[in-house]
Short mmCIF file of C-alpha atoms in Angstrom, two decimals:
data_model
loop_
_atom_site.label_atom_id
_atom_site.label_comp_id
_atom_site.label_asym_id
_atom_site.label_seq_id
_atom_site.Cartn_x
_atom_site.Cartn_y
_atom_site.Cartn_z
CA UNK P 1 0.00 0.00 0.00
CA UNK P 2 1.44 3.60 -0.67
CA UNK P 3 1.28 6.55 1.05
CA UNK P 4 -1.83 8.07 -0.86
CA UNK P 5 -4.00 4.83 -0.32
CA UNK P 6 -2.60 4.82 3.10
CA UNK P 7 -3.51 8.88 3.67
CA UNK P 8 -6.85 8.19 1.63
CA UNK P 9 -8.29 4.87 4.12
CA UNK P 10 -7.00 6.73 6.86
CA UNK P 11 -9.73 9.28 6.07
CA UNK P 12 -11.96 7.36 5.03
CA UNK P 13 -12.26 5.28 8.44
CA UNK P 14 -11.96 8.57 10.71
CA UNK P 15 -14.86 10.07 8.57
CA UNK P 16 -16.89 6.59 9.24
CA UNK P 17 -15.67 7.07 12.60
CA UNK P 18 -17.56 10.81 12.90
CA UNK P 19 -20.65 9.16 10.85
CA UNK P 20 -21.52 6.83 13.51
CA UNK P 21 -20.52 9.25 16.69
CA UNK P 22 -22.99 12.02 15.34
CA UNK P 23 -25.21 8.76 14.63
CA UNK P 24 -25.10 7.60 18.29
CA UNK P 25 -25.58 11.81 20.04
CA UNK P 26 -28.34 11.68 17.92
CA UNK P 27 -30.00 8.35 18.81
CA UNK P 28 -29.23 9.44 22.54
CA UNK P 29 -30.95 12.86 21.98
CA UNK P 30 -33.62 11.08 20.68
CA UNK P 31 -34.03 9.00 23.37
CA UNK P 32 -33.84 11.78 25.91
CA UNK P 33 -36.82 13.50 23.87
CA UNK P 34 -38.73 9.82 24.47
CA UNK P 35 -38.03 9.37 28.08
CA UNK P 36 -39.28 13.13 28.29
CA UNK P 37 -42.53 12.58 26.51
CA UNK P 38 -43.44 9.31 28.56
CA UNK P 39 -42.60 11.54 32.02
CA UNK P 40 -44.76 14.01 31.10
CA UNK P 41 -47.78 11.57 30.12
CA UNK P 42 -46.82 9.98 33.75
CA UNK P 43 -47.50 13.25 35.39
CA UNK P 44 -50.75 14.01 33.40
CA UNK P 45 -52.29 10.43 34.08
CA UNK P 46 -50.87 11.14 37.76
CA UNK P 47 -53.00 14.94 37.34
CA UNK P 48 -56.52 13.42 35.94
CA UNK P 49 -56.30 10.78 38.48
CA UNK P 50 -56.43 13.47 41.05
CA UNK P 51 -59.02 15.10 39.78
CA UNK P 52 -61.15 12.11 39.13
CA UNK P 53 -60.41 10.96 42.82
CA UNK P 54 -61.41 14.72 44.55
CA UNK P 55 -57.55 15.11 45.61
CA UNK P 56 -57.40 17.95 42.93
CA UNK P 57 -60.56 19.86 43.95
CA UNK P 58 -58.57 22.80 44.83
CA UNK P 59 -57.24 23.31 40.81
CA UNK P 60 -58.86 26.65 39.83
CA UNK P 61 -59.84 25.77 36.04
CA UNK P 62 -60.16 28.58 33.54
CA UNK P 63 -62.10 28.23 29.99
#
């Protein structure tokens, strides 16, 4: 192998290396945005339970 194919599959793998880094930060963002969205259904199941139990009688509503 010479120097140029050498040079060249260098940059090739540290460019596949950057591909699959960005890849993973944004599987893990999107995974963060998940876990988010299933936290806040949590706390507005928690919220009509309340209310359909009396606990929340106290929550002014406005319409």
């Amino acid at each position: 192998m010479d120097s140029t194919s050498a040079v060249s599959l260098a940059a090739s793998n540290t460019s596949f290396q950057v591909q699959v880094a960005v890849a993973k930060k944004a599987m893990d963002h999107e995974r963060a945005q998940g876990d988010a969205m299933v936290e806040l259904i949590r706390q507005a199941a928690s919220v009509g339970e309340n209310l359909s139990d009396g606990e929340g009688r106290s929550l002014d509503v406005y319409a």
